[in-house]
CSV table of C-alpha atoms in Angstrom, one decimal:
chain,number,residue,atom,x,y,z
C,29,MET,CA,-17.7,-42.0,35.1
C,30,THR,CA,-19.7,-40.4,32.2
C,31,GLU,CA,-18.1,-38.2,29.6
C,32,THR,CA,-19.9,-35.3,28.0
C,33,ALA,CA,-20.5,-35.4,24.3
C,34,PRO,CA,-18.2,-33.1,22.3
C,35,ASN,CA,-21.1,-31.2,20.8
C,36,GLN,CA,-22.7,-30.4,24.2
C,37,ILE,CA,-21.7,-27.1,25.9
C,38,ARG,CA,-20.3,-27.7,29.4
C,39,ASP,CA,-21.6,-25.7,32.3
C,40,PRO,CA,-18.7,-23.4,33.5
C,41,GLN,CA,-19.6,-24.2,37.1
C,42,ALA,CA,-19.5,-27.9,36.6
C,43,PRO,CA,-16.3,-29.9,37.4
C,44,LYS,CA,-14.1,-30.5,34.4
C,45,GLY,CA,-14.0,-34.2,34.7
C,46,ARG,CA,-10.2,-34.6,34.8
C,47,PRO,CA,-7.5,-33.8,37.4
C,48,THR,CA,-5.5,-30.6,37.1
C,49,PRO,CA,-2.2,-31.3,35.5
C,50,LYS,CA,1.0,-30.8,37.5
C,51,ARG,CA,2.9,-27.7,36.7
C,52,SER,CA,5.8,-29.5,35.1
C,53,GLU,CA,3.3,-31.4,32.8
C,54,ALA,CA,1.6,-28.1,31.8
C,55,GLN,CA,4.9,-26.4,31.1
C,56,ALA,CA,6.1,-29.3,29.0
C,57,GLN,CA,2.8,-29.3,27.0
C,58,ARG,CA,3.2,-25.5,26.4
C,59,ARG,CA,6.7,-26.0,25.1
C,60,THR,CA,5.7,-28.7,22.7
C,61,VAL,CA,2.8,-26.6,21.3
C,62,ALA,CA,4.9,-23.5,20.8
C,63,LYS,CA,7.9,-25.5,19.5
C,64,ALA,CA,10.6,-22.9,19.6
C,65,PRO,CA,13.1,-23.1,16.8
C,66,ALA,CA,16.0,-25.4,17.4
C,67,ASN,CA,18.7,-23.0,16.2
C,68,ARG,CA,19.3,-19.6,14.7
C,69,ARG,CA,19.0,-20.9,11.1
C,70,GLU,CA,15.6,-22.4,11.7
C,71,ALA,CA,14.5,-19.2,13.5
C,72,ALA,CA,15.6,-17.1,10.5
C,73,LYS,CA,13.9,-19.5,8.1
C,74,ARG,CA,10.6,-19.1,10.0
C,75,ALA,CA,11.0,-15.4,10.1
C,76,ARG,CA,11.6,-15.3,6.4
C,77,GLU,CA,8.5,-17.4,5.8
C,78,VAL,CA,6.4,-15.1,7.9
C,79,ARG,CA,7.8,-12.0,6.2
C,80,ARG,CA,7.2,-13.6,2.8
C,81,ALA,CA,3.6,-14.4,3.7
C,82,ASP,CA,3.1,-10.8,4.9
C,83,MET,CA,4.6,-9.3,1.8
C,84,GLN,CA,2.4,-11.6,-0.4
C,85,ARG,CA,-0.7,-10.5,1.5
C,86,GLN,CA,0.4,-6.8,1.0
C,87,ARG,CA,1.0,-7.3,-2.7
C,88,GLN,CA,-2.5,-8.8,-3.1
C,89,ALA,CA,-3.9,-5.9,-1.1
C,90,LEU,CA,-2.1,-3.4,-3.3
C,91,ALA,CA,-3.4,-5.1,-6.4
C,92,GLY,CA,-7.0,-5.4,-5.1
C,93,GLY,CA,-7.2,-2.4,-2.8
C,94,ASP,CA,-8.0,-4.3,0.3
C,95,GLU,CA,-7.7,-1.7,3.0
C,96,ARG,CA,-6.9,-4.1,5.9
C,97,TYR,CA,-3.6,-5.3,4.5
C,98,LEU,CA,-2.3,-2.1,2.9
C,99,PRO,CA,1.0,-0.6,4.1
C,100,ALA,CA,0.6,2.2,6.7
C,101,ARG,CA,1.3,4.9,4.1
C,102,ASP,CA,-1.7,3.9,2.1
C,103,ARG,CA,-4.3,3.3,4.9
C,104,GLY,CA,-7.1,5.5,5.9
C,105,PRO,CA,-10.0,7.4,4.3
C,106,VAL,CA,-7.9,10.5,3.7
C,107,ARG,CA,-5.4,8.6,1.6
C,108,ARG,CA,-8.1,6.7,-0.1
C,109,TYR,CA,-9.8,10.0,-1.1
C,110,ALA,CA,-6.4,11.3,-2.3
C,111,ARG,CA,-5.8,8.2,-4.4
C,112,ASP,CA,-9.3,8.3,-6.0
C,113,PHE,CA,-8.9,12.1,-6.6
C,114,VAL,CA,-5.7,11.5,-8.5
C,115,ASP,CA,-6.9,8.4,-10.4
C,116,ALA,CA,-10.1,10.2,-11.6
C,117,LYS,CA,-8.3,12.9,-13.5
C,118,TRP,CA,-5.7,13.1,-16.3
C,119,SER,CA,-2.3,14.6,-15.2
C,120,VAL,CA,0.6,16.0,-17.1
C,121,ALA,CA,3.1,14.4,-14.7
C,122,GLU,CA,2.0,10.8,-15.5
C,123,PHE,CA,3.3,11.3,-19.0
C,124,PHE,CA,6.7,12.5,-17.8
C,125,LEU,CA,8.6,9.2,-18.4
C,126,PRO,CA,7.6,8.7,-22.0
C,127,VAL,CA,8.2,12.4,-22.8
C,128,ALA,CA,11.6,12.2,-21.0
C,129,VAL,CA,12.6,9.3,-23.2
C,130,LEU,CA,11.6,11.2,-26.3
C,131,ILE,CA,13.5,14.3,-25.2
C,132,LEU,CA,16.5,12.1,-24.4
C,133,ILE,CA,16.5,10.7,-27.9
C,134,LEU,CA,16.2,14.2,-29.4
C,135,SER,CA,19.1,15.4,-27.3
C,136,ILE,CA,21.4,12.6,-28.6
C,137,VAL,CA,20.8,13.6,-32.2
C,138,PRO,CA,24.0,15.6,-33.3
C,139,SER,CA,21.9,18.4,-34.8
C,140,PRO,CA,22.1,21.6,-32.7
C,141,GLN,CA,18.5,22.5,-33.7
C,142,MET,CA,17.3,19.2,-32.2
C,143,LYS,CA,19.3,19.8,-29.0
C,144,ASN,CA,17.6,23.2,-28.7
C,145,ILE,CA,14.2,21.7,-29.3
C,146,ALA,CA,15.0,19.1,-26.6
C,147,PHE,CA,16.1,21.8,-24.2
C,148,VAL,CA,12.9,23.8,-24.8
C,149,MET,CA,10.8,20.7,-24.4
C,150,TRP,CA,12.5,19.9,-21.0
C,151,ILE,CA,11.6,23.4,-19.7
C,152,GLY,CA,8.1,23.2,-21.1
C,153,VAL,CA,7.4,19.8,-19.5
C,154,ILE,CA,8.8,20.9,-16.2
C,155,VAL,CA,6.7,24.1,-16.2
C,156,MET,CA,3.5,22.2,-17.2
C,157,ILE,CA,4.1,19.6,-14.5
C,158,LEU,CA,4.6,22.3,-11.8
C,159,VAL,CA,1.5,24.2,-12.9
C,160,ASP,CA,-0.7,21.1,-13.1
C,161,SER,CA,0.6,19.8,-9.8
C,162,ALA,CA,0.0,23.1,-8.0
C,163,ALA,CA,-3.6,23.2,-9.4
C,164,MET,CA,-4.1,19.6,-8.3
C,165,MET,CA,-2.8,20.3,-4.8
C,166,PHE,CA,-5.1,23.3,-4.5
C,167,ARG,CA,-8.2,21.3,-5.6
C,168,LEU,CA,-7.2,18.3,-3.4
C,169,ARG,CA,-6.8,20.4,-0.3
C,170,LYS,CA,-10.1,22.1,-0.9
C,171,GLY,CA,-11.8,18.7,-1.4
C,172,LEU,CA,-10.1,17.2,1.7
C,173,ALA,CA,-11.2,20.2,3.9
C,174,ALA,CA,-14.8,19.8,2.7
C,175,ARG,CA,-14.9,16.1,3.2
C,176,PHE,CA,-12.7,15.5,6.2
C,177,PRO,CA,-12.9,18.7,8.3
C,178,ASP,CA,-12.0,17.0,11.7
C,179,GLU,CA,-9.4,14.5,10.5
C,180,GLY,CA,-5.7,14.9,10.1
C,181,ARG,CA,-4.8,15.5,6.5
C,182,GLY,CA,-1.1,15.8,6.9
C,183,GLY,CA,1.0,14.3,4.0
C,184,ALA,CA,-2.0,13.6,1.8
C,185,GLY,CA,-1.0,16.3,-0.7
C,186,PHE,CA,2.5,15.0,-1.1
C,187,TYR,CA,1.1,11.4,-1.3
C,188,ALA,CA,-1.2,12.5,-4.2
C,189,LEU,CA,1.7,14.3,-5.9
C,190,MET,CA,3.9,11.2,-5.8
C,191,ARG,CA,1.0,9.2,-7.2
C,192,THR,CA,0.6,11.6,-10.2
C,193,LEU,CA,4.2,11.1,-11.2
C,194,GLN,CA,3.5,7.4,-11.8
C,195,MET,CA,1.9,6.1,-15.0
C,196,ARG,CA,-1.7,5.0,-14.2
C,197,ARG,CA,-1.1,1.3,-14.9
C,198,MET,CA,2.0,1.2,-12.7
C,199,ARG,CA,0.3,2.7,-9.6
C,200,LEU,CA,-0.1,0.7,-6.4
C,201,PRO,CA,-2.6,0.3,-4.9
C,202,LYS,CA,-4.3,-0.2,-8.2
C,203,PRO,CA,-6.8,2.6,-9.3
C,204,GLN,CA,-10.3,1.9,-8.0
C,205,VAL,CA,-12.1,4.7,-10.0
C,206,ALA,CA,-12.4,5.3,-13.7
C,207,ARG,CA,-11.2,8.5,-15.3
C,208,GLY,CA,-13.9,11.1,-15.1
C,209,GLN,CA,-15.6,9.5,-12.1
C,210,ARG,CA,-16.1,11.6,-9.0
C,211,PRO,CA,-13.9,10.5,-6.1
């Protein structure tokens, strides 16, 4: 009996050179290959490891912008365009947290004049954010309609708005375009 060399491709019509295993042997072999967990603890441990590996892959994708492993909310060319659109421009909303801390400090000062200034600053910041966000949404919708006329653009505006509220270095996925660059 001659055996074929492992690097040679076997003709699919040729006999396989070994007897067909019995059903019980084939089932036993499948069970040993799959190796189901012995108990619930081991099953939970495996599930945690798989989940941890998936989350690690997603974190790396968010840091590097790898489209394949991004969460569903960040996938697709429409969302990519919305991210790039937001990241390419300055926004008033991204400075909200530092300004809010400053206003909070001013409102703690016991002077009534400082409290009035803090109140006026709150109103001013909120109005500026609303005006800037409305203008950004208008420009984004116009750009999406021009670039993606046949695709669903639902939720892209809200997605972009939430992205503007984050400071640039805290945004995930990380910005892929420089400020001033066209998306």
